[in-house]
């Protein structure tokens, strides 16, 4: 994943986007795809507003808030990781990356607990239109989070080994993590908050 | 002991496999003459009730050995290494086709075996299995057509003093590909030459495949380096 | 490989593959969108009584279009071969290239052979019991849309190869686009569960959005394959940059002369 180009010149260091510019294609395309999912959700919600609201009442807003806080904290720690790596404080950066991964796992555990609660209460993927969208969006987001855990693993591996360290890769990975966090905030706003 | 590269052994598996294919072909009661797509469900069901054993045993043999062509195709791929090509893309095309083509045979044999597994079931269901088997076998030619064409192109591009295969083999492969084309249209006709029991879709197609196997095995036998020569060349 | 005869374009095999890829995807689009009208797909919510009507209204197109795929579908091997070649040109292990070759060769069978067999069988006997026609209809569409694993893992193999490659064969952003394509294979999974709505096999999310992503992805990689062929220098190091347009026309003219 490291690049082979000659050592970065001053011009390259002054680049505007953090990480690999190519990575922003992923951010853009994934954001567009999620936007279209949100659009579909909002369209069907407008069509069957009463049914959606009735099912939505079964969601626990506080659980959503806790999820959001956990992920926002993880975003903060991955940002600290980038800063520490930039300043050459590698042990601290590795610790931050591990905290990020741990918070990601905590989020996943909370999500699994939430899904299990809904399923035992009879709200499944096929039980109603709101819950179909709910399970779809949260599961697809969880898939992105799982990819994110692999990505944070790459960061840890890069930072732990002095021969591998590459600031650009660290920043690229952090950008992905922020994207996952950003997508969650949108899902939270749409599914839990907007009533 | 003299080192053996095994290619000749692979080549000699072909006559053995061919004997088994021919045996399966004659043992299967629905090939001579081929079953008609015009038969009613009851006729098809009674065919399977009366010929259960022969359908089963012939298709078990076919299921065992329909993939036996893959090692032979890999011999062709190995010969293609010697061609004056700049890139291995045509070899990759052949490998891709060799992997996909026998699955059509395999699937067809599974449908026939399923049809004969419970011949007492509702006639319409037996007819469905029978249709699926015949369509899969007859129309399932895309990779056979493509592999003949890829080989023809590869031979055509092999411009060197002593080409691996002679030019007429390229023409022969194109002719085989053309002979296989009508079989793809078997779904369009219940009778006539295009139907799956028709002259083009059954007789021409199967003869073309048989002829391809015979001709290519002779050609391969000539193109294979002798074991001793191969050992000297690598030494 | 033998030394190459003089005066011949050393890239002729690659260009041949590329034009075959172009032809294959054109054929694929024409057959599935225009001739058979199986894309956008028929509705999964049809009752057994309605399916024979669908087969009746699509009868001729289905039989002719699917026959064309039966005859020419093997051209799909050219795109697999060309992509395998480009992965081999990368600095990564050949294991990636061979994985891609086998994954996509396997994918041809569930990816288009099953829909061709099932819908041909349905169109051939319109008088068949409607419940059996529905069985064929489901087999056709679900095998076509619901064959996910080979494309999922195939895209991930290609993505990993591109991101690890140091020979700059593909731009890194295309590596990331592979991830987007892989995710669409996850998104299509609900098509196995729903027979109506946005997640069904003809739904807004499981079909329309996915097909847009796949269409962009395919268009992009066909174009990038062309660039790789232009840039190919038959070495083992990093590929050179794409020459500027004018120089390219000049060398093309020189090659013709």
XYZ file of C-alpha atoms in Angstrom:
687
model
C 0.000 0.000 0.000
C 3.042 2.220 0.164
C 3.884 4.405 -2.758
C 7.151 4.154 -4.591
C 7.490 7.722 -5.719
C 10.585 9.681 -4.812
C 10.572 11.385 -1.375
C 7.765 13.956 -1.321
C 8.767 17.342 -2.566
C 7.782 20.588 -0.864
C 4.949 21.003 -3.350
C 3.596 17.560 -2.509
C 3.760 18.297 1.208
C 1.668 21.395 0.677
C -1.142 19.350 -0.931
C -4.645 20.306 0.084
C -6.349 16.966 0.718
C -5.084 14.688 3.447
C -4.012 11.211 2.376
C -4.110 9.729 -1.099
C -6.150 12.011 -3.370
C -7.458 8.863 -5.081
C -9.153 7.835 -1.871
C -11.544 10.758 -2.202
C -13.115 9.000 -5.174
C -14.247 6.301 -2.771
C -15.573 8.906 -0.342
C -17.432 10.668 -3.128
C -18.916 7.543 -4.726
C -19.898 5.968 -1.407
C -21.484 9.252 -0.306
C -23.452 9.410 -3.556
C -24.608 5.814 -3.190
C -25.681 6.367 0.414
C -27.394 9.601 -0.584
C -29.432 7.631 -3.090
C -30.362 5.095 -0.373
C -31.431 7.985 1.843
C -33.420 9.464 -0.999
C -35.258 6.182 -1.503
C -35.912 5.937 2.239
C -37.273 9.481 2.454
C -39.453 8.950 -0.611
C -41.093 5.839 0.836
C -41.350 7.448 4.249
C -43.273 10.330 2.709
C -45.600 7.828 1.022
C -46.409 5.846 4.150
C -45.689 8.307 6.884
C -48.032 6.910 9.525
C -46.758 3.341 9.196
C -43.146 4.494 9.282
C -43.707 6.644 12.373
C -45.475 3.818 14.158
C -42.590 1.414 13.556
C -39.983 4.068 14.177
C -41.355 4.525 17.706
C -39.764 1.181 18.586
C -36.265 2.603 18.080
C -34.456 3.739 21.198
C -33.229 7.275 20.567
C -30.827 7.086 23.519
C -29.150 3.992 22.135
C -28.663 5.912 18.903
C -27.148 8.823 20.795
C -24.737 6.487 22.597
C -23.768 4.923 19.249
C -23.128 8.360 17.821
C -21.010 9.444 20.769
C -18.958 6.260 20.542
C -18.268 6.759 16.850
C -17.564 10.486 17.170
C -15.059 9.683 19.914
C -13.426 7.122 17.657
C -13.157 9.745 14.930
C -11.509 12.075 17.403
C -9.013 9.408 18.410
C -8.163 8.582 14.798
C -7.569 12.301 14.210
C -5.228 12.342 17.227
C -3.512 9.294 15.772
C -2.824 11.218 12.553
C -1.513 14.207 14.518
C 0.740 12.067 16.691
C 2.061 10.223 13.665
C 2.747 13.515 11.935
C 4.673 14.717 14.976
C 6.646 11.461 15.098
C 5.095 10.295 18.385
C 4.548 6.773 17.082
C 3.786 4.872 20.317
C 1.056 7.398 21.088
C -0.249 7.118 17.544
C -0.437 3.316 17.805
C -2.318 3.686 21.098
C -4.802 6.074 19.455
C -5.349 3.688 16.576
C -6.018 0.863 19.033
C -8.507 3.060 20.904
C -10.225 3.754 17.578
C -10.497 0.054 16.824
C -11.780 -0.675 20.333
C -14.471 2.007 19.991
C -15.374 0.573 16.594
C -15.806 -2.849 18.172
C -17.870 -1.322 20.976
C -20.130 0.315 18.389
C -20.506 -3.020 16.621
C -21.350 -4.762 19.906
C -23.977 -2.109 20.669
C -25.432 -2.550 17.199
C -25.601 -6.324 17.532
C -27.315 -5.949 20.908
C -29.782 -3.506 19.352
C -30.519 -5.815 16.406
C -30.965 -8.778 18.758
C -33.398 -6.744 20.846
C -35.489 -5.790 17.811
C -35.498 -9.314 16.423
C -36.635 -10.859 19.716
C -39.362 -8.207 19.871
C -40.537 -9.402 16.429
C -39.154 -6.505 14.376
C -37.139 -8.178 11.654
C -35.913 -7.341 8.173
C -39.218 -8.536 6.727
C -41.638 -7.338 9.422
C -42.334 -3.899 7.988
C -41.063 -1.310 5.605
C -39.391 0.909 8.169
C -37.524 -1.990 9.724
C -36.468 -3.221 6.288
C -34.770 0.121 5.685
C -33.468 0.209 9.243
C -31.805 -3.196 8.990
C -30.542 -2.542 5.469
C -28.927 0.803 6.277
C -27.453 -0.270 9.600
C -26.116 -3.565 8.219
C -24.560 -1.936 5.152
C -23.037 0.639 7.463
C -21.738 -2.155 9.707
C -20.135 -3.769 6.642
C -18.329 -0.482 6.037
C -17.318 -0.419 9.686
C -15.870 -3.941 9.398
C -13.829 -2.769 6.413
C -12.837 0.173 8.626
C -11.485 -2.211 11.251
C -9.259 -3.801 8.597
C -8.168 -0.300 7.608
C -7.275 0.617 11.207
C -5.378 -2.679 11.402
C -3.311 -1.473 8.437
C -2.596 1.776 10.327
C -1.396 -0.127 13.399
C 0.816 -2.357 11.289
C 2.267 0.644 9.473
C 2.978 2.646 12.607
C 4.348 -0.231 14.670
C 7.089 -1.027 12.162
C 9.604 1.802 11.522
C 10.343 0.431 8.028
C 6.741 0.697 6.931
C 5.706 4.077 8.304
C 4.005 6.166 5.676
C 2.092 9.252 6.702
C 0.057 9.250 3.505
C -1.293 5.758 4.146
C -2.180 6.695 7.720
C -4.076 9.750 6.508
C -5.820 7.762 3.778
C -7.006 5.221 6.327
C -8.137 7.961 8.698
C -10.162 9.544 5.902
C -11.985 6.264 5.424
C -12.755 6.047 9.126
C -14.125 9.603 9.123
C -16.329 8.687 6.159
C -17.801 5.740 8.052
C -18.453 8.023 11.010
C -19.995 10.709 8.810
C -22.316 8.162 7.178
C -23.437 6.989 10.609
C -24.320 10.521 11.663
C -26.562 10.807 8.602
C -28.166 7.414 9.294
C -28.697 8.417 12.918
C -30.326 11.675 11.913
C -32.621 9.990 9.406
C -33.609 6.842 11.264
C -33.560 7.872 14.929
C -34.022 11.628 15.105
C -36.267 12.689 12.215
C -39.748 11.811 13.424
C 15.147 -43.503 -14.688
C 14.354 -41.377 -17.696
C 12.384 -38.300 -16.623
C 8.815 -38.278 -17.896
C 6.913 -35.035 -18.275
C 3.599 -36.861 -18.447
C 2.082 -35.062 -21.430
C 1.888 -38.264 -23.435
C 0.098 -39.953 -20.553
C -2.459 -37.137 -20.575
C -2.860 -37.571 -24.323
C -3.476 -41.297 -23.948
C -6.278 -40.641 -21.463
C -8.202 -39.223 -24.411
C -8.926 -42.497 -26.265
C -10.004 -44.016 -22.954
C -12.337 -41.098 -22.253
C -13.590 -41.162 -25.845
C -14.507 -44.846 -25.534
C -16.486 -44.053 -22.399
C -18.239 -41.088 -24.057
C -19.195 -43.208 -27.041
C -20.391 -45.949 -24.709
C -22.503 -43.440 -22.774
C -23.835 -42.012 -26.038
C -25.037 -45.405 -27.264
C -26.232 -46.536 -23.844
C -28.402 -43.430 -23.387
C -31.731 -44.405 -24.906
C -32.652 -40.896 -25.980
C -29.905 -40.203 -28.520
C -30.582 -42.790 -31.263
C -32.799 -41.261 -32.478
C -32.668 -38.073 -30.388
C -35.729 -37.386 -28.251
C -38.124 -34.977 -29.864
C -38.972 -31.571 -28.370
C -42.511 -32.178 -29.681
C -43.199 -35.096 -27.303
C -45.997 -34.499 -24.825
C -45.341 -34.553 -21.094
C -46.905 -38.005 -20.834
C -44.693 -39.395 -23.587
C -41.592 -37.981 -21.913
C -42.625 -39.348 -18.535
C -43.309 -42.808 -19.921
C -39.925 -42.714 -21.690
C -38.191 -42.223 -18.356
C -40.359 -44.859 -16.669
C -39.487 -47.425 -19.333
C -35.785 -46.578 -19.710
C -34.908 -45.603 -16.137
C -31.907 -47.876 -15.798
C -30.268 -46.994 -19.098
C -30.678 -43.249 -18.515
C -29.148 -43.587 -15.064
C -26.154 -45.719 -15.989
C -25.284 -43.817 -19.140
C -25.506 -40.447 -17.412
C -23.488 -41.642 -14.419
C -20.704 -42.545 -16.858
C -21.073 -39.212 -18.656
C -21.029 -37.341 -15.336
C -17.782 -39.089 -14.396
C -15.936 -38.348 -17.589
C -17.444 -35.262 -19.245
C -14.727 -33.147 -17.626
C -11.970 -35.445 -18.900
C -11.439 -33.034 -21.791
C -9.893 -30.418 -19.496
C -6.417 -32.036 -19.309
C -6.391 -32.321 -23.106
C -7.248 -28.633 -23.434
C -4.404 -27.858 -21.072
C -2.093 -29.717 -23.454
C -3.263 -27.330 -26.166
C -2.584 -24.406 -23.819
C 0.928 -25.710 -23.189
C 1.556 -25.963 -26.947
C 0.380 -22.336 -27.259
C 3.357 -21.333 -25.112
C 5.567 -22.100 -28.082
C 3.689 -19.735 -30.380
C 5.237 -16.460 -31.472
C 2.928 -14.387 -29.282
C 3.948 -11.346 -27.347
C 1.450 -11.885 -24.512
C -0.281 -14.829 -22.824
C -3.811 -13.391 -23.245
C -4.947 -16.043 -25.734
C -3.767 -18.774 -23.376
C -5.809 -17.167 -20.625
C -8.840 -17.143 -22.926
C -8.388 -20.870 -23.526
C -8.018 -21.590 -19.805
C -11.159 -19.573 -19.065
C -13.147 -21.483 -21.701
C -11.785 -24.846 -20.610
C -13.035 -24.159 -17.100
C -16.512 -23.054 -18.123
C -17.375 -25.394 -21.023
C -17.567 -28.786 -19.253
C -19.896 -27.361 -16.613
C -22.617 -27.270 -19.286
C -22.126 -31.022 -19.853
C -22.050 -31.628 -16.127
C -25.257 -29.667 -15.527
C -27.033 -31.450 -18.376
C -26.130 -34.850 -16.980
C -27.436 -33.781 -13.555
C -30.803 -32.800 -15.096
C -31.062 -36.157 -16.903
C -30.214 -38.039 -13.722
C -32.807 -36.011 -11.832
C -35.428 -36.799 -14.489
C -34.735 -40.507 -14.042
C -34.487 -40.381 -10.241
C -38.268 -40.373 -9.587
C -39.862 -41.333 -12.901
C -43.239 -41.792 -11.189
C -43.539 -38.069 -10.369
C -45.991 -35.786 -12.213
C -45.226 -35.980 -15.981
C -44.927 -32.193 -16.294
C -42.044 -32.138 -13.829
C -40.194 -34.886 -15.657
C -40.713 -32.960 -18.884
C -39.261 -29.855 -17.237
C -36.089 -31.719 -16.241
C -35.912 -33.218 -19.721
C -36.235 -29.772 -21.354
C -33.561 -28.301 -19.091
C -31.196 -31.182 -19.847
C -31.627 -30.922 -23.613
C -31.375 -27.133 -23.697
C -28.285 -27.142 -21.479
C -26.546 -29.755 -23.608
C -27.597 -28.445 -27.011
C -27.432 -24.688 -26.507
C -24.530 -24.825 -24.060
C -21.979 -24.149 -26.778
C -20.699 -20.610 -26.045
C -17.367 -21.734 -24.664
C -16.867 -24.454 -27.260
C -17.419 -21.890 -30.036
C -15.160 -19.381 -28.328
C -12.365 -21.827 -27.655
C -12.210 -22.904 -31.294
C -12.124 -19.265 -32.375
C -9.424 -18.348 -29.842
C -7.302 -21.266 -31.005
C -7.785 -20.220 -34.634
C -6.730 -16.651 -33.842
C -3.741 -17.909 -31.865
C -2.591 -20.074 -34.782
C -3.131 -17.210 -37.200
C -0.955 -14.887 -35.105
C 1.785 -17.517 -34.727
C 4.012 -16.139 -37.498
C 7.259 -18.065 -37.353
C 9.201 -20.369 -39.630
C 7.965 -23.564 -38.038
C 4.625 -22.666 -36.479
C 3.343 -24.795 -33.626
C 0.187 -25.731 -35.531
C -0.227 -25.534 -39.278
C -2.581 -23.004 -40.849
C -5.195 -25.574 -41.879
C -5.788 -26.287 -38.177
C -6.890 -22.679 -37.757
C -9.305 -23.063 -40.668
C -10.539 -26.354 -39.263
C -11.249 -24.693 -35.903
C -13.190 -21.888 -37.547
C -15.230 -24.503 -39.424
C -15.965 -26.331 -36.166
C -17.043 -23.074 -34.524
C -19.388 -22.375 -37.432
C -20.805 -25.897 -37.203
C -21.570 -25.361 -33.514
C -23.391 -22.054 -34.019
C -26.812 -23.416 -35.116
C -27.087 -25.439 -31.898
C -27.290 -22.178 -29.946
C -30.566 -21.425 -31.732
C -32.201 -24.746 -30.768
C -34.650 -22.925 -28.496
C -36.323 -21.303 -31.515
C -37.647 -24.446 -33.171
C -39.644 -27.492 -32.164
C -39.039 -29.150 -35.508
C -36.779 -28.803 -38.493
C -33.008 -28.695 -38.677
C -32.595 -26.244 -35.767
C -34.658 -28.201 -33.201
C -32.579 -30.033 -30.619
C -33.214 -33.311 -32.439
C -32.645 -31.679 -35.827
C -29.914 -32.175 -38.384
C -27.899 -29.053 -37.492
C -28.417 -28.866 -33.749
C -27.903 -32.542 -33.024
C -26.054 -34.342 -35.805
C -23.839 -31.569 -37.128
C -23.064 -30.239 -33.662
C -22.144 -33.573 -32.115
C -20.205 -34.685 -35.179
C -18.284 -31.419 -35.063
C -17.346 -31.996 -31.428
C -16.315 -35.587 -32.146
C -14.326 -34.549 -35.186
C -12.632 -31.769 -33.225
C -11.547 -34.245 -30.562
C -10.209 -36.732 -33.121
C -8.382 -34.185 -35.267
C -6.948 -32.255 -32.354
C -5.694 -35.398 -30.658
C -3.825 -36.436 -33.814
C -2.432 -32.916 -34.191
C -1.423 -32.818 -30.545
C 0.243 -36.208 -30.750
C 2.433 -34.860 -33.539
C 3.148 -31.570 -31.777
C 4.150 -33.109 -28.450
C 7.890 -33.246 -27.936
C 9.109 -36.802 -27.366
C 9.819 -37.448 -23.704
C 13.507 -38.007 -24.387
C 13.785 -34.840 -26.460
C 11.919 -32.849 -23.826
C 14.295 -34.129 -21.159
C 17.309 -33.176 -23.264
C 15.861 -29.756 -23.971
C 15.342 -29.011 -20.296
C 18.686 -30.520 -19.244
C 8.242 -16.390 -25.639
C 9.894 -16.275 -29.032
C 11.419 -13.107 -30.438
C 8.842 -11.122 -32.236
C 8.669 -10.773 -36.001
C 9.595 -7.319 -37.265
C 7.108 -4.838 -38.598
C 4.156 -6.158 -36.636
C 2.392 -4.315 -33.876
C 3.506 -6.043 -30.684
C 0.255 -5.036 -29.055
C -2.020 -6.664 -31.640
C -3.134 -9.434 -29.241
C -3.973 -6.910 -26.558
C -5.908 -4.700 -28.971
C -7.751 -7.717 -30.312
C -8.818 -8.578 -26.775
C -9.840 -5.009 -26.077
C -12.067 -4.730 -29.121
C -13.577 -8.102 -28.286
C -14.329 -6.814 -24.767
C -15.983 -3.758 -26.262
C -18.012 -5.947 -28.637
C -19.010 -8.306 -25.836
C -20.352 -5.580 -23.563
C -22.231 -3.982 -26.452
C -23.792 -7.331 -27.303
C -24.608 -7.938 -23.660
C -26.359 -4.581 -23.367
C -28.279 -5.015 -26.616
C -29.409 -8.549 -25.756
C -30.458 -7.966 -22.181
C -31.857 -4.436 -22.458
C -33.244 -4.334 -25.981
C -33.842 -7.785 -27.440
C -34.953 -9.891 -24.494
C -36.048 -6.957 -22.318
C -34.933 -8.947 -19.274
C -33.210 -5.783 -17.981
C -34.829 -4.008 -16.220
C -36.035 -7.383 -14.937
C -39.606 -8.625 -14.892
C -41.461 -8.213 -11.636
C -40.800 -10.751 -8.876
C -44.292 -10.077 -7.521
C -46.051 -11.714 -10.498
C -48.341 -14.530 -9.451
C -48.092 -17.883 -11.187
C -51.065 -16.803 -13.303
C -49.235 -13.692 -14.542
C -45.899 -15.268 -15.447
C -47.132 -16.969 -18.654
C -48.251 -13.528 -19.845
C -44.720 -12.205 -19.316
C -43.279 -15.109 -21.281
C -45.855 -14.552 -24.051
C -45.037 -10.847 -24.420
C -41.278 -11.525 -24.438
C -41.371 -14.771 -26.429
C -39.505 -13.944 -29.646
C -37.029 -11.535 -28.097
C -36.138 -14.033 -25.403
C -35.460 -16.896 -27.783
C -33.449 -14.849 -30.297
C -31.545 -12.798 -27.715
C -30.619 -15.709 -25.501
C -29.558 -17.720 -28.564
C -27.115 -14.914 -29.386
C -25.677 -15.232 -25.889
C -25.482 -19.008 -26.301
C -23.421 -18.489 -29.425
C -21.272 -15.488 -28.480
C -21.196 -15.559 -24.673
C -17.755 -17.126 -24.758
C -16.370 -13.729 -25.775
C -16.607 -12.849 -22.084
C -13.344 -14.785 -21.728
C -11.540 -11.925 -23.497
C -12.255 -9.432 -20.737
C -11.170 -11.960 -18.104
C -7.972 -12.687 -20.041
C -7.113 -9.025 -20.559
C -7.667 -8.140 -16.907
C -5.665 -11.191 -15.811
C -2.857 -9.972 -18.054
C -2.933 -6.491 -16.507
C -2.810 -7.950 -12.991
C 0.198 -10.030 -14.051
C 1.842 -6.840 -15.239
C 1.600 -5.481 -11.689
C 4.296 -5.872 -9.044
C 2.077 -8.201 -7.006
C 2.142 -12.000 -6.953
C 0.698 -13.865 -9.915
C -1.622 -15.540 -7.442
C -3.848 -12.450 -7.753
C -3.973 -12.772 -11.539
C -4.776 -16.478 -11.484
C -7.394 -16.002 -8.762
C -9.113 -13.420 -10.932
C -8.941 -15.708 -13.984
C -10.568 -18.644 -12.193
C -13.131 -16.602 -10.231
C -14.506 -14.925 -13.331
C -14.342 -18.068 -15.485
C -16.504 -19.798 -12.881
C -18.838 -16.796 -12.776
C -19.848 -17.233 -16.429
C -21.986 -20.266 -15.643
C -24.277 -18.895 -12.949
C -23.786 -15.361 -14.308
C -25.430 -15.881 -17.688
C -25.778 -19.545 -18.653
C -28.483 -20.314 -16.083
C -30.713 -17.389 -17.061
C -30.355 -18.391 -20.713
C -31.296 -22.029 -20.067
C -34.168 -21.260 -17.688
C -35.824 -18.538 -19.770
C -35.327 -20.480 -23.022
C -37.044 -23.469 -21.407
C -39.871 -21.189 -20.305
C -40.296 -19.501 -23.671
C -40.158 -22.797 -25.578
C -43.270 -24.225 -23.902
C -45.725 -21.401 -23.208
C -48.407 -24.020 -22.512
C -46.532 -25.433 -19.517
C -48.204 -25.383 -16.076
C -47.976 -21.723 -14.889
C -46.500 -22.801 -11.556
C -43.583 -24.448 -13.375
C -43.208 -21.376 -15.585
C -42.897 -19.312 -12.419
C -40.244 -21.732 -11.148
C -38.217 -21.141 -14.344
C -38.794 -17.393 -14.137
C -37.431 -17.312 -10.590
C -34.468 -19.512 -11.506
C -33.607 -17.234 -14.412
C -33.733 -13.905 -12.613
C -32.375 -14.995 -9.261
C -29.411 -16.877 -10.686
C -28.629 -13.801 -12.801
C -28.967 -11.143 -10.083
C -28.256 -13.276 -7.067
C -24.930 -14.779 -8.081
C -22.878 -12.645 -5.774
C -19.853 -14.386 -4.306
C -17.636 -14.671 -7.365
C -18.088 -11.000 -8.237
C -17.676 -9.905 -4.624
C -14.440 -11.809 -4.081
C -13.295 -11.124 -7.656
C -13.630 -7.351 -7.164
C -11.805 -7.549 -3.844
C -8.942 -9.525 -5.420
C -8.640 -6.929 -8.170
C -8.851 -4.096 -5.617
C -6.105 -5.562 -3.432
C -3.858 -6.087 -6.461
C -4.330 -2.482 -7.639
C -3.736 -0.964 -4.206
C -0.595 -3.041 -3.610
C 0.778 -2.578 -7.126
C 3.854 -0.393 -7.557
C 3.885 -0.510 -11.347
C 1.049 2.028 -11.618
C -0.903 -0.245 -13.976
C -4.233 1.168 -12.770
C -4.805 4.434 -10.921
C -5.418 3.893 -7.223
C -8.844 5.517 -7.398
C -9.980 2.672 -9.602
C -8.844 0.280 -6.883
C -11.242 2.035 -4.542
C -13.999 1.913 -7.147
C -13.661 -1.878 -7.006
C -14.691 -1.674 -3.370
C -17.845 0.205 -4.392
C -18.600 -2.551 -6.904
C -18.004 -5.214 -4.250
C -20.458 -3.460 -1.926
C -23.184 -3.602 -4.594
C -22.884 -7.386 -4.419
C -23.730 -7.146 -0.723
C -26.615 -4.776 -1.417
C -28.225 -7.174 -3.913
C -28.541 -9.918 -1.267
C -32.067 -8.860 -0.133
C -33.283 -9.819 -3.631
C -33.300 -13.382 -2.257
C -35.699 -12.316 0.505
C -38.157 -9.789 -0.962
C -40.552 -10.306 -3.848
C -41.629 -6.658 -3.998
C -40.413 -3.201 -3.041
C -37.073 -1.454 -3.347
C -35.032 -4.485 -2.271
C -36.589 -6.949 -4.730
C -34.602 -8.079 -7.792
C -36.164 -5.246 -9.830
C -36.186 -2.739 -6.975
C -34.781 0.763 -6.795
C -31.952 -0.186 -4.447
C -31.223 -3.788 -5.376
C -31.401 -3.198 -9.132
C -31.418 0.446 -10.287
C -28.746 1.876 -8.021
C -26.602 -1.236 -8.388
C -26.857 -1.238 -12.149
C -25.780 2.415 -12.281
C -22.710 1.633 -10.174
C -21.933 -1.440 -12.262
C -22.403 0.493 -15.494
C -20.020 3.248 -14.407
C -17.531 0.662 -13.148
C -17.618 -1.266 -16.419
C -17.306 1.846 -18.579
C -14.393 3.043 -16.470
C -12.474 -0.210 -16.589
C -12.914 -0.650 -20.333
C -11.448 2.808 -20.789
C -8.625 2.156 -18.323
C -7.771 -1.131 -20.036
C -7.354 0.835 -23.237
C -4.964 3.218 -21.475
C -2.982 0.299 -20.059
C -2.540 -1.141 -23.555
C -1.353 2.231 -24.878
C 1.090 2.567 -21.973
C 2.331 -1.043 -22.039
C 6.098 -1.213 -22.628
C 6.488 -4.994 -22.067
C 8.914 -4.341 -19.242
C 8.592 -5.331 -15.613
C 8.946 -1.899 -13.993
C 6.417 0.903 -13.589
C 4.294 1.621 -16.654
C 5.075 4.929 -18.364
C 2.516 7.723 -18.344
C -0.059 8.036 -21.070
C 1.606 9.991 -23.891
C -0.084 13.271 -24.803
C -2.796 12.973 -27.427
C -0.888 14.532 -30.304
C 2.140 12.275 -29.821
C -0.155 9.279 -29.759
C -1.674 10.159 -33.105
C 1.823 10.633 -34.455
C 3.039 7.197 -33.359
C -0.143 5.611 -34.648
C 0.531 7.164 -38.037
C 4.114 5.928 -37.884
C 2.915 2.420 -37.060
C 0.582 2.434 -40.042
C 3.391 3.635 -42.300
